[in-house]
PDB file of C-alpha atoms in Angstrom:
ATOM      1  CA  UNK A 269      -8.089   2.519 -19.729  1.00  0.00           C
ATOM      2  CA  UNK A 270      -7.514  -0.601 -17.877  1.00  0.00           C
ATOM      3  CA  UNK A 271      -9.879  -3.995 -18.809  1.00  0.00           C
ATOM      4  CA  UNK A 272     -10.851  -6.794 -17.103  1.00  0.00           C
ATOM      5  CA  UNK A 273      -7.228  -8.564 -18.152  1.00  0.00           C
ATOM      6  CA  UNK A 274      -5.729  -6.332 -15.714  1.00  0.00           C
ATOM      7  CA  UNK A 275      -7.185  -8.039 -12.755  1.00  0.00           C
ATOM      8  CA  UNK A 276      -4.453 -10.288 -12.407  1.00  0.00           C
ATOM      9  CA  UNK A 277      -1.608  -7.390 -12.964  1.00  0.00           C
ATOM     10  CA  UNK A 278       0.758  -6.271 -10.418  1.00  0.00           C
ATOM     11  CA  UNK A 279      -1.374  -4.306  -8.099  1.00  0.00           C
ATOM     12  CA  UNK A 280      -3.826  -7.147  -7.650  1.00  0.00           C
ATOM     13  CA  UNK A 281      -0.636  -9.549  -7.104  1.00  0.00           C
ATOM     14  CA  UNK A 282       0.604  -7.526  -4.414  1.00  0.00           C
ATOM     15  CA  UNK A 283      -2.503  -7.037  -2.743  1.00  0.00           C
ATOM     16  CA  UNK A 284      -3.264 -10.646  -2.313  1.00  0.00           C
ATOM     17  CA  UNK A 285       0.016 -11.310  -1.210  1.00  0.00           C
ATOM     18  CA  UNK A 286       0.149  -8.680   1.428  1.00  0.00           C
ATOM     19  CA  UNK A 287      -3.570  -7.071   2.074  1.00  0.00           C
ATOM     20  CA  UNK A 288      -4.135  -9.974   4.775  1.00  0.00           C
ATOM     21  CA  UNK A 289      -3.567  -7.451   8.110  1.00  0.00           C
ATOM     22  CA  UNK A 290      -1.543 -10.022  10.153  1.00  0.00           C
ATOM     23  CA  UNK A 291       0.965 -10.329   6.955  1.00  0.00           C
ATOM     24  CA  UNK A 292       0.965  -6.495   6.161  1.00  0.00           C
ATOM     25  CA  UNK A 293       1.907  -5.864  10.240  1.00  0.00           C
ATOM     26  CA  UNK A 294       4.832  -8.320  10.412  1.00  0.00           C
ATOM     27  CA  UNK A 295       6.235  -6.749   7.101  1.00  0.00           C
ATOM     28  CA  UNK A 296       5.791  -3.494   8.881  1.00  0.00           C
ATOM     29  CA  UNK A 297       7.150  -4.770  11.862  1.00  0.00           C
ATOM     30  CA  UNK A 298      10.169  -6.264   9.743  1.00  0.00           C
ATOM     31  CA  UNK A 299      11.207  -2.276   8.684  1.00  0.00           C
ATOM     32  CA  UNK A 300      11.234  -1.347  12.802  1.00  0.00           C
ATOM     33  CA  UNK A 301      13.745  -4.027  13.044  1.00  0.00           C
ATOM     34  CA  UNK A 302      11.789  -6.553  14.674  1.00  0.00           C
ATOM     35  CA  UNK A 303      13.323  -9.981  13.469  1.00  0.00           C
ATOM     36  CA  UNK A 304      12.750 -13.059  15.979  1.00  0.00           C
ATOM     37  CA  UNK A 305       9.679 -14.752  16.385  1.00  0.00           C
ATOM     38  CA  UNK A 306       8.853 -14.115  19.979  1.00  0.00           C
ATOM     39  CA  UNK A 307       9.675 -10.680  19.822  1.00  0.00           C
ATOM     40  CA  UNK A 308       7.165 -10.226  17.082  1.00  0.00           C
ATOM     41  CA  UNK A 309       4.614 -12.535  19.144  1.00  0.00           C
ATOM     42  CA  UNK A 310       4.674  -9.719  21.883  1.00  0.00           C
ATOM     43  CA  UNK A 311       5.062  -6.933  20.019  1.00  0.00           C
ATOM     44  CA  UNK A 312       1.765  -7.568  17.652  1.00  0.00           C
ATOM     45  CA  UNK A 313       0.487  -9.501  19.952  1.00  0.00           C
ATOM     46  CA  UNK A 314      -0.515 -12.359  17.436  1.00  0.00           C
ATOM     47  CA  UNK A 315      -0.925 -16.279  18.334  1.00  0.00           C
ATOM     48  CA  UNK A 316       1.852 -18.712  17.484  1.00  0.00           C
ATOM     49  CA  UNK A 317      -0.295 -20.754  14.530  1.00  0.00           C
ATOM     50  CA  UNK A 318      -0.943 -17.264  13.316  1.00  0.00           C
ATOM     51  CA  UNK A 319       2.670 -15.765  13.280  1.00  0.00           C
ATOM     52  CA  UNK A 320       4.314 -18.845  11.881  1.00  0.00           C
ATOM     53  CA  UNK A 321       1.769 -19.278   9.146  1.00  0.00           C
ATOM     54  CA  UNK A 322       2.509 -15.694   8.094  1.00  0.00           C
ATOM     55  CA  UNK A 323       6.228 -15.618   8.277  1.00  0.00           C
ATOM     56  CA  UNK A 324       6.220 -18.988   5.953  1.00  0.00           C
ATOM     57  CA  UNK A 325       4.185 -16.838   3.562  1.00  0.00           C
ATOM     58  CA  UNK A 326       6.512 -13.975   3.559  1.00  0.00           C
ATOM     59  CA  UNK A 327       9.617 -16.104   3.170  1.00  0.00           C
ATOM     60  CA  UNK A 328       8.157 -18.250   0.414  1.00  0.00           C
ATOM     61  CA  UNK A 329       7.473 -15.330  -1.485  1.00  0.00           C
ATOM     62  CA  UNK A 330      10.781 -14.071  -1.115  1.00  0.00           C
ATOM     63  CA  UNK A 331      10.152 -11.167   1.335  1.00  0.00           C
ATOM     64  CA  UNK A 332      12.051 -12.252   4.086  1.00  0.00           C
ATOM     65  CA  UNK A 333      14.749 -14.885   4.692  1.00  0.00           C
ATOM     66  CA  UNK A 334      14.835 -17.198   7.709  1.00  0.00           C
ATOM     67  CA  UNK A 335      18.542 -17.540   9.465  1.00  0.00           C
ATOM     68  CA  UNK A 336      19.321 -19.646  12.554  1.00  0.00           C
ATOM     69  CA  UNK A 337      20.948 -17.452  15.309  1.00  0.00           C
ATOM     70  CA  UNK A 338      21.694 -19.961  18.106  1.00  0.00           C
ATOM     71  CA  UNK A 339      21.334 -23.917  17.663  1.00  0.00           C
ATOM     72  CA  UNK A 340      19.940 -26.313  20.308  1.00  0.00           C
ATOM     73  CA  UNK A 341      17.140 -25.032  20.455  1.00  0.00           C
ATOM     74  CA  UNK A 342      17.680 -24.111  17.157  1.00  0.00           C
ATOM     75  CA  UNK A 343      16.555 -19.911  16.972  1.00  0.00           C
ATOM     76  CA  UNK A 344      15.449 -18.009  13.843  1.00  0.00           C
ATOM     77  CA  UNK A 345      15.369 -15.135  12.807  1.00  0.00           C
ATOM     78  CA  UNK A 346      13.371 -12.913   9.843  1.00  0.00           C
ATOM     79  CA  UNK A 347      15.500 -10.341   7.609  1.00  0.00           C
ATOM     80  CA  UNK A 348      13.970  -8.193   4.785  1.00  0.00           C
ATOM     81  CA  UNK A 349      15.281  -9.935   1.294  1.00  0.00           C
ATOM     82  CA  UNK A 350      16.310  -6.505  -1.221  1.00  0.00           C
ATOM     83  CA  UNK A 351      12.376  -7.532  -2.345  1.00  0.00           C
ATOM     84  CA  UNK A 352      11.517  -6.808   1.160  1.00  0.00           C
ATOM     85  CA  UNK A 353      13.318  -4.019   1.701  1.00  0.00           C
ATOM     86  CA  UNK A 354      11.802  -2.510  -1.957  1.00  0.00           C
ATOM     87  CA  UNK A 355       8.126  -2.503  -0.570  1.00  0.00           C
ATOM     88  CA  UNK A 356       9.577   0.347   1.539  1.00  0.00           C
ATOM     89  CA  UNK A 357       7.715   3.189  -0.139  1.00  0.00           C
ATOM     90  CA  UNK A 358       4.237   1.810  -0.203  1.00  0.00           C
ATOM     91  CA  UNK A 359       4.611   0.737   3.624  1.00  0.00           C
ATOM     92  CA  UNK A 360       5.501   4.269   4.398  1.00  0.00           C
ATOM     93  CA  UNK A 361       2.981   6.400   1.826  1.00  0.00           C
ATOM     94  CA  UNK A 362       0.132   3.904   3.559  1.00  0.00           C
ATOM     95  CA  UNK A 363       0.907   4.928   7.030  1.00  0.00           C
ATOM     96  CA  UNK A 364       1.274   8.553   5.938  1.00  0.00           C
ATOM     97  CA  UNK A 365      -1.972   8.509   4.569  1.00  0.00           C
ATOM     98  CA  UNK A 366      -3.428   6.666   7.642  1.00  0.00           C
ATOM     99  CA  UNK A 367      -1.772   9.321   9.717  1.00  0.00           C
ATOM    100  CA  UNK A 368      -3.266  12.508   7.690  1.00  0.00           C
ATOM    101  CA  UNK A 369      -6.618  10.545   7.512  1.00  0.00           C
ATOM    102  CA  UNK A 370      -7.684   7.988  10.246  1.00  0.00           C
ATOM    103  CA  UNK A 371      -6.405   9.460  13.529  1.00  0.00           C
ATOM    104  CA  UNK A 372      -9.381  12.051  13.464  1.00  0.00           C
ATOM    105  CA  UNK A 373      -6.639  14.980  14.633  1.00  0.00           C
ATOM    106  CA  UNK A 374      -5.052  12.809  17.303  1.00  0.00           C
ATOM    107  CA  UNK A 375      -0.971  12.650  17.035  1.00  0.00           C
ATOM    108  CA  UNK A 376       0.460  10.093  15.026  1.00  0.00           C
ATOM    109  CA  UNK A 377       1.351   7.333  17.303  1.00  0.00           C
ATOM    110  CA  UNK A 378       4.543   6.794  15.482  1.00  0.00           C
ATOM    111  CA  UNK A 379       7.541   9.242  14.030  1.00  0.00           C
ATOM    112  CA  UNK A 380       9.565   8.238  11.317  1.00  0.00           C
ATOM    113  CA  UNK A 381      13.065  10.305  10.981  1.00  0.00           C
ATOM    114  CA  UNK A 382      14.543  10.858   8.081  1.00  0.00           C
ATOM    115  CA  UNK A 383      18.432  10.350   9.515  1.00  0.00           C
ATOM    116  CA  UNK A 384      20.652  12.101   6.948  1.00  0.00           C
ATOM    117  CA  UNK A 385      18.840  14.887   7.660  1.00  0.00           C
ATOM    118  CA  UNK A 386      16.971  14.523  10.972  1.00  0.00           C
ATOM    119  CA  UNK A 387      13.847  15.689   9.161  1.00  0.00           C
ATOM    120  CA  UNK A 388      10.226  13.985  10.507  1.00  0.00           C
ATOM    121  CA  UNK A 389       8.162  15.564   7.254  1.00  0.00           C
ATOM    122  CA  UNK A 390       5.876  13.134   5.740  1.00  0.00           C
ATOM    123  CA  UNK A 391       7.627  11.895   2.131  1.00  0.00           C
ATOM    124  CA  UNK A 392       6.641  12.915  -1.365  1.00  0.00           C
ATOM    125  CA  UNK A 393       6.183  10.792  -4.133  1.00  0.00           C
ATOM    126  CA  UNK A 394       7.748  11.740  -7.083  1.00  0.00           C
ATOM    127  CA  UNK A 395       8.506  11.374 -11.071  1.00  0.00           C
ATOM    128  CA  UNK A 396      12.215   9.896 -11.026  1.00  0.00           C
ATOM    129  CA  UNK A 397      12.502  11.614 -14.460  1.00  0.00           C
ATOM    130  CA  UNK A 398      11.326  15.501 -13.832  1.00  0.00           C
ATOM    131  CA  UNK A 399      11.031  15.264 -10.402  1.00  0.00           C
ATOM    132  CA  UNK A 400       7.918  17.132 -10.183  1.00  0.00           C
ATOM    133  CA  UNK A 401       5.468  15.636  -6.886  1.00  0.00           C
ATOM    134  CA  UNK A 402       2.677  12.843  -8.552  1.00  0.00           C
ATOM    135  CA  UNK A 403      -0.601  13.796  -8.747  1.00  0.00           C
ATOM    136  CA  UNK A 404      -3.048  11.442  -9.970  1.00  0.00           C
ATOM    137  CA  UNK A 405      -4.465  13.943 -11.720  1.00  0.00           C
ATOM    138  CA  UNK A 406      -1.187  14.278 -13.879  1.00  0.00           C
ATOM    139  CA  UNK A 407      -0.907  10.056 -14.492  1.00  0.00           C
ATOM    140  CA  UNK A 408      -2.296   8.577 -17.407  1.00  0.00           C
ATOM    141  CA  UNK A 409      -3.112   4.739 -17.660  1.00  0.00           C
ATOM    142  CA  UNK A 410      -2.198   2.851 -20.999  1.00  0.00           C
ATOM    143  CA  UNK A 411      -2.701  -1.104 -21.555  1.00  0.00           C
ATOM    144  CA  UNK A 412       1.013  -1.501 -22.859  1.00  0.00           C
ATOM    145  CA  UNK A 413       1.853  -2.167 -26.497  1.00  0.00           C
ATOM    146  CA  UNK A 414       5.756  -2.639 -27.774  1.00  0.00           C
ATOM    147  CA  UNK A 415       5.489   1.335 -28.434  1.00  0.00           C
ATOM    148  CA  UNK A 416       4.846   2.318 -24.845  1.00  0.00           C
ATOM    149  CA  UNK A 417       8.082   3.341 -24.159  1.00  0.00           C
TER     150      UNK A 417
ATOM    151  CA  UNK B  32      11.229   0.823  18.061  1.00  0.00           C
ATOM    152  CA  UNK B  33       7.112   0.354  18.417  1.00  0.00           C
ATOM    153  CA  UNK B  34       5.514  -2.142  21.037  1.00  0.00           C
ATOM    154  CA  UNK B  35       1.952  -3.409  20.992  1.00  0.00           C
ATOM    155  CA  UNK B  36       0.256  -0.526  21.640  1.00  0.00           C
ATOM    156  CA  UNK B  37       0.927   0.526  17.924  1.00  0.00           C
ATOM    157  CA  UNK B  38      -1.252  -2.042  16.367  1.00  0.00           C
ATOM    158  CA  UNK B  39      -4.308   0.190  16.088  1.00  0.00           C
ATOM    159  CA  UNK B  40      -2.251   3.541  14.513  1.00  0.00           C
ATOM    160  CA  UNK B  41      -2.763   4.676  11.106  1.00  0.00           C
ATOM    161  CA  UNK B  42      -0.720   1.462   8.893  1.00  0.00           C
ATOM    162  CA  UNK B  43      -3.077  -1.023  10.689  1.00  0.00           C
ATOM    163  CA  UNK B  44      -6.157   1.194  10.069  1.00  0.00           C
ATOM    164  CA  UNK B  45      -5.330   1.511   6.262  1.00  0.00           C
ATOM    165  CA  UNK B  46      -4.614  -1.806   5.282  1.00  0.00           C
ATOM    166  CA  UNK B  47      -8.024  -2.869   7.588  1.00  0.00           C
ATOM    167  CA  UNK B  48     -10.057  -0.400   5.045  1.00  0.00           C
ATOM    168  CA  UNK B  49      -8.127  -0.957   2.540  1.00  0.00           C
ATOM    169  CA  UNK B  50      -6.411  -4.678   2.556  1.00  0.00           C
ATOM    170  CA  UNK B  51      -9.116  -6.445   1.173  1.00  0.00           C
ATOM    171  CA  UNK B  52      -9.086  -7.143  -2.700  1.00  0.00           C
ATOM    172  CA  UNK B  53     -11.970  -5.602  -3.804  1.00  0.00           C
ATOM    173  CA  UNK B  54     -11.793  -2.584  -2.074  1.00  0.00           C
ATOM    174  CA  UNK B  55      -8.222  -1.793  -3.691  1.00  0.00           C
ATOM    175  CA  UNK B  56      -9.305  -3.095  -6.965  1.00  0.00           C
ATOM    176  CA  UNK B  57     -11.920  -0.650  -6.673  1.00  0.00           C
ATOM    177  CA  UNK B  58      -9.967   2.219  -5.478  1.00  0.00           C
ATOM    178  CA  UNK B  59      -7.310   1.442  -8.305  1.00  0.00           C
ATOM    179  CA  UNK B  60     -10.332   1.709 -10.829  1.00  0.00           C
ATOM    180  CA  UNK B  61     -11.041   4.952  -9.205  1.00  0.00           C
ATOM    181  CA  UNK B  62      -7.229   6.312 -10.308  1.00  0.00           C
ATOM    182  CA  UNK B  63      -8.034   4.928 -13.831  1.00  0.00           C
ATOM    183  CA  UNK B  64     -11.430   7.310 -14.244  1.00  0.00           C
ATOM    184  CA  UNK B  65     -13.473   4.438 -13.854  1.00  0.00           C
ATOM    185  CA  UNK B  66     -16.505   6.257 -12.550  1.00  0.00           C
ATOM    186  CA  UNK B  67     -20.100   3.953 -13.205  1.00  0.00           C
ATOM    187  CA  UNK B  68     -21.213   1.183 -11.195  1.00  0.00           C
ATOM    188  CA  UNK B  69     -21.907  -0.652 -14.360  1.00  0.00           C
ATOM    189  CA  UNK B  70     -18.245   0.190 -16.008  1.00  0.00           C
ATOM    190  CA  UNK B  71     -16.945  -1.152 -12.064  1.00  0.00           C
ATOM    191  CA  UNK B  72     -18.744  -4.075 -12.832  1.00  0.00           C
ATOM    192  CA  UNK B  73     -17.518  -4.993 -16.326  1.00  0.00           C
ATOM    193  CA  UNK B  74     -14.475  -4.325 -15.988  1.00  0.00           C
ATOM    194  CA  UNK B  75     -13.770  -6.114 -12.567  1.00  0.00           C
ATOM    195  CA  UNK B  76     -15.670  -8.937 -13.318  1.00  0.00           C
ATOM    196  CA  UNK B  77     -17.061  -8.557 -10.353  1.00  0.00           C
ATOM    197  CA  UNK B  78     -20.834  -9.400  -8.817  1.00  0.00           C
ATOM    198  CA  UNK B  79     -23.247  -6.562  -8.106  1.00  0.00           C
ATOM    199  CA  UNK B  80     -23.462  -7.359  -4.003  1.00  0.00           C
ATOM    200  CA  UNK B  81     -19.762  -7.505  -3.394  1.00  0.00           C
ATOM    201  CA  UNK B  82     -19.534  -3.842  -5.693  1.00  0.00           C
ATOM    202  CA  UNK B  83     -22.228  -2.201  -4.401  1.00  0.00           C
ATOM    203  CA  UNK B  84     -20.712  -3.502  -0.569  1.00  0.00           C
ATOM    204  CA  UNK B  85     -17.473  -2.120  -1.202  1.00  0.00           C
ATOM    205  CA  UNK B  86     -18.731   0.834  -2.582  1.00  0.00           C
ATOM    206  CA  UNK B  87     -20.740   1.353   0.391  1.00  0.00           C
ATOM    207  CA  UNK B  88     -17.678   1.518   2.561  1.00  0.00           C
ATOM    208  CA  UNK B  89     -15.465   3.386   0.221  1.00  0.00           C
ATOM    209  CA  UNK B  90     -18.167   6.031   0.477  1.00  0.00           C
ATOM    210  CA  UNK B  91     -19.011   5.714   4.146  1.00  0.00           C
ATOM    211  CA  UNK B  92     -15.071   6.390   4.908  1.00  0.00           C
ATOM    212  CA  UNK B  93     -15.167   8.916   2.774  1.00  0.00           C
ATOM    213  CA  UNK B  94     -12.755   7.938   0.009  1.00  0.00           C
ATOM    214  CA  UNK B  95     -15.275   8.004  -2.876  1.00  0.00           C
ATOM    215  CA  UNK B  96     -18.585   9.989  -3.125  1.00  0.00           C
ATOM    216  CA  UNK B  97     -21.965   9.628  -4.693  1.00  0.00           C
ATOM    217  CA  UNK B  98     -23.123  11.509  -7.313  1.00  0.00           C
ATOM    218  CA  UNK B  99     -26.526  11.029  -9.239  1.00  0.00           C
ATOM    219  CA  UNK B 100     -25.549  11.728 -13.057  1.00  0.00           C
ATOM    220  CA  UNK B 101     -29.301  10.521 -14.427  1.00  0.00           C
ATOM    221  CA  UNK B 102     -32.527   9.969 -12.813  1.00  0.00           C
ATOM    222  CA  UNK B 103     -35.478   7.529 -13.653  1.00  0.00           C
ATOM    223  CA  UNK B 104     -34.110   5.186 -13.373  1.00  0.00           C
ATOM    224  CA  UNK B 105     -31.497   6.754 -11.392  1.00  0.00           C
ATOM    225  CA  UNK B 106     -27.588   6.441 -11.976  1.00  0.00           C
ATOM    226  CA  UNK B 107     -25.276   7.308 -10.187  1.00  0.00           C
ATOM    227  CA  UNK B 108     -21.221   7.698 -10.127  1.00  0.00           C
ATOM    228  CA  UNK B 109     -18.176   7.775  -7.568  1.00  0.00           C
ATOM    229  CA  UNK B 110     -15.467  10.290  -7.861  1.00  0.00           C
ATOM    230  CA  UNK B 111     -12.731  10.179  -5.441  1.00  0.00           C
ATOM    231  CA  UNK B 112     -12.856  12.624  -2.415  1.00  0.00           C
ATOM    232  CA  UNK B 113      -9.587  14.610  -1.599  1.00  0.00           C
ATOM    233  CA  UNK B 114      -8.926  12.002   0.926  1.00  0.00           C
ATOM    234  CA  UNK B 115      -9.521   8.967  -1.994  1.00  0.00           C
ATOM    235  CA  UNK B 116      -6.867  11.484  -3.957  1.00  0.00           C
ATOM    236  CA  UNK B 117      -4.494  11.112  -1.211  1.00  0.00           C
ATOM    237  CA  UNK B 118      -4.043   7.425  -1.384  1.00  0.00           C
ATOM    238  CA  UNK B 119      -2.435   7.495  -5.266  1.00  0.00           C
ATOM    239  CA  UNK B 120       0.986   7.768  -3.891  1.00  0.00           C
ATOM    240  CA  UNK B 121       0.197   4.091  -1.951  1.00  0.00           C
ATOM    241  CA  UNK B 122      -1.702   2.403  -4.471  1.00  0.00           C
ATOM    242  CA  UNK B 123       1.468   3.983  -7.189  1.00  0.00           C
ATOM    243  CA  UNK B 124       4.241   2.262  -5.176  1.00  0.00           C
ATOM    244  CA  UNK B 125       2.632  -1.036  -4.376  1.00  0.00           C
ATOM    245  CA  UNK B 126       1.691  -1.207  -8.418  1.00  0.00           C
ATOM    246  CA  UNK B 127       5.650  -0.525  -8.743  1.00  0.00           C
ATOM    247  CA  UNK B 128       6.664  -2.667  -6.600  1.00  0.00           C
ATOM    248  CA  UNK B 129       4.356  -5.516  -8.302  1.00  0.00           C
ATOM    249  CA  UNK B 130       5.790  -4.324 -11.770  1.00  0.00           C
ATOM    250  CA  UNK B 131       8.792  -5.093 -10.634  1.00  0.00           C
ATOM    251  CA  UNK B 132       9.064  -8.064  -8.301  1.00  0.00           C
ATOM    252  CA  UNK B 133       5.427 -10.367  -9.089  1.00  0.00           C
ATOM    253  CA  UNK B 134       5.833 -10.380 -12.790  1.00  0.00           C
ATOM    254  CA  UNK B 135       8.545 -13.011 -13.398  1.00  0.00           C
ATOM    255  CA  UNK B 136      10.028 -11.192 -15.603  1.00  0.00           C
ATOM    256  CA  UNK B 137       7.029 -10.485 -17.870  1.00  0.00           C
ATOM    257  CA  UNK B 138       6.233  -6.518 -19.023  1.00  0.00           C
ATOM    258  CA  UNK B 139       4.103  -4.648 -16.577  1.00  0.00           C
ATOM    259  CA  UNK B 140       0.625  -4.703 -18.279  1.00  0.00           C
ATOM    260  CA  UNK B 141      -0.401  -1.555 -17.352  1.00  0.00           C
ATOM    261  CA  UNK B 142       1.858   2.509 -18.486  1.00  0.00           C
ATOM    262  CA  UNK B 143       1.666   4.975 -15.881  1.00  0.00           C
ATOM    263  CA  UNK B 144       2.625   7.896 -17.841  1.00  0.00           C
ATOM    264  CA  UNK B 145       3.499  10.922 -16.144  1.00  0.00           C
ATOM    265  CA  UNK B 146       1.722  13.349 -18.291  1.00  0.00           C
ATOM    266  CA  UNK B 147       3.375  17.057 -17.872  1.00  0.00           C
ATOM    267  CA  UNK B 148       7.297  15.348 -18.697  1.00  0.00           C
ATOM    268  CA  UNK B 149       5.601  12.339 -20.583  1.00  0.00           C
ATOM    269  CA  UNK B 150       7.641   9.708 -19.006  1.00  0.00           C
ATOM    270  CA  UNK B 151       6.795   6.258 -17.917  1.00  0.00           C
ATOM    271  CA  UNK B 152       9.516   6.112 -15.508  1.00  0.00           C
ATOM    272  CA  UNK B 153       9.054   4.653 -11.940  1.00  0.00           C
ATOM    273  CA  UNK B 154       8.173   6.844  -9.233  1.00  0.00           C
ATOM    274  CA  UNK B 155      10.527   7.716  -6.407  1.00  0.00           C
ATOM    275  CA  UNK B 156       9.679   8.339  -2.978  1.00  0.00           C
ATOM    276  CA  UNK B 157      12.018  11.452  -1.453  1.00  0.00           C
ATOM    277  CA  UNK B 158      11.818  13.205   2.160  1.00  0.00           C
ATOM    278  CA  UNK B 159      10.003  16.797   1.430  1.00  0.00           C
ATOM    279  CA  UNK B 160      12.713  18.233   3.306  1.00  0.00           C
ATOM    280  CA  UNK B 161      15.912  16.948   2.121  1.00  0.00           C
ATOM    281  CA  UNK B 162      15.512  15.735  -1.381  1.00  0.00           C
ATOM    282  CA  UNK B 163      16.866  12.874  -0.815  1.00  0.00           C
ATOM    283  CA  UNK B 164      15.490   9.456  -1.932  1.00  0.00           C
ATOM    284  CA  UNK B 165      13.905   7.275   0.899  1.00  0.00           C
ATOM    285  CA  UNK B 166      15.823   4.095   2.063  1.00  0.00           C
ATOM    286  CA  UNK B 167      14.164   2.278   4.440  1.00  0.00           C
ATOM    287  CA  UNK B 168      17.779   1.767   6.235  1.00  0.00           C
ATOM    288  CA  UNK B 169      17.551   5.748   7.004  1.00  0.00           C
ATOM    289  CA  UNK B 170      14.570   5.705   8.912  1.00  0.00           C
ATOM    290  CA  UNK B 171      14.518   5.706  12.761  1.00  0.00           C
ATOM    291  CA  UNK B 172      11.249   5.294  13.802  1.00  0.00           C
ATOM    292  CA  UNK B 173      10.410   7.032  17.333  1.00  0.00           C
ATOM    293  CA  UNK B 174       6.793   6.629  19.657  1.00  0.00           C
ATOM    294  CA  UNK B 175       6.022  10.218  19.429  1.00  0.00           C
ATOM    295  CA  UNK B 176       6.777  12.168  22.565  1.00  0.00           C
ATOM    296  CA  UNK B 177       5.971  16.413  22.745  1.00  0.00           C
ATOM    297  CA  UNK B 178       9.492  16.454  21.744  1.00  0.00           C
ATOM    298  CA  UNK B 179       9.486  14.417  18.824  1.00  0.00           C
ATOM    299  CA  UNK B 180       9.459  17.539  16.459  1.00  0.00           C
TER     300      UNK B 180
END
């Protein structure tokens, strides 16, 4: 059973890092391969102040790196870091959920294709030791202690 | 690749319900058993308006639901709907991900142990059709047309 030191544990990290909707959107944006800064202006539709604030955020925390592309004007662009690039499965089990849950029947507005095998079926979440699908029925929550594992 | 249009589907929906801290703290509780609004409040450390407002909405979406366990004074608890169920995969990987990137190198305070193997191995997100793990650099994402399928 998780206590009140918890608050400050991983979950509630990541949240505060990336809850804020304009910083979750560019990440998601980042995995569609949207990488410059105008491009990502249009595409979200977001306000310069707004865009540039965000994208500091997600490179100071290591999400995405900043390269120039073309100098004078000097260009940038955004890449996923391999931290970036790790926040892959909770970016794609959100939107499935969103897509089973909030569209009230209507066709998800997006399809995301599996390309080694060409499949569009929503993904699974599984234990990397049995394999069996996670249920959070079938998870139980210890505070750790050096005989956890 | 998505345009503009996109910024109301199902992602941008979830992390609006779902982004701010509370709310997730909350629904994270949920996954732990954490049932009474008195238990919510101890161990959050949290205020009785903000809890009983975010309860509000996790019930109104339907992600939690009500359920009088005493009365006079009445009591009540929130279980997780089906839908609330839905979300563990989410809420698992972004805890992961935390656990393994936020932590500076410090042991993840909370063991999610997969009960019917018994390990406390991180979770793995596969495509239901292939098997194969998910890479973010083997998804093609599509706007859906009829023939999307």
């Amino acid at each position: 059973m998780a206590s009140g030191q918890e608050t400050s544990d991983s979950a509630s990290r990541a949240i505060n890092l990336l809850g804020e909707r304009w910083t979750f959107l560019i990440l998601r944006q980042a995995f569609f391969g949207t990488r410059r800064f105008n491009e990502l202006r249009r595409t979200l539709n977001v306000g310069p102040t707004m865009l540039g604030d965000r994208l500091k955020k997600l490179v100071d925390s290591g999400i995405l790196e900043r390269n120039q592309y073309r100098a004078s004007p000097d260009f940038y662009e955004y890449r996923l870091t391999e931290k970036g690039r790790a926040l892959y499965p909770a970016v794609r089990a959100f939107t499935a959920w969103g897509d089973r849950y909030l569209l009230d029947g209507q066709q998800p507005p997006l399809v995301f294709r599996h390309k080694p095998c060409g499949s569009a079926a929503p993904p699974q979440l599984i234990c990397s030791d049995c394999g069996l699908e996670i249920d959070a029925l079938d998870v139980e929550v210890e505070v750790y202690t050096s005989s956890s594992n």
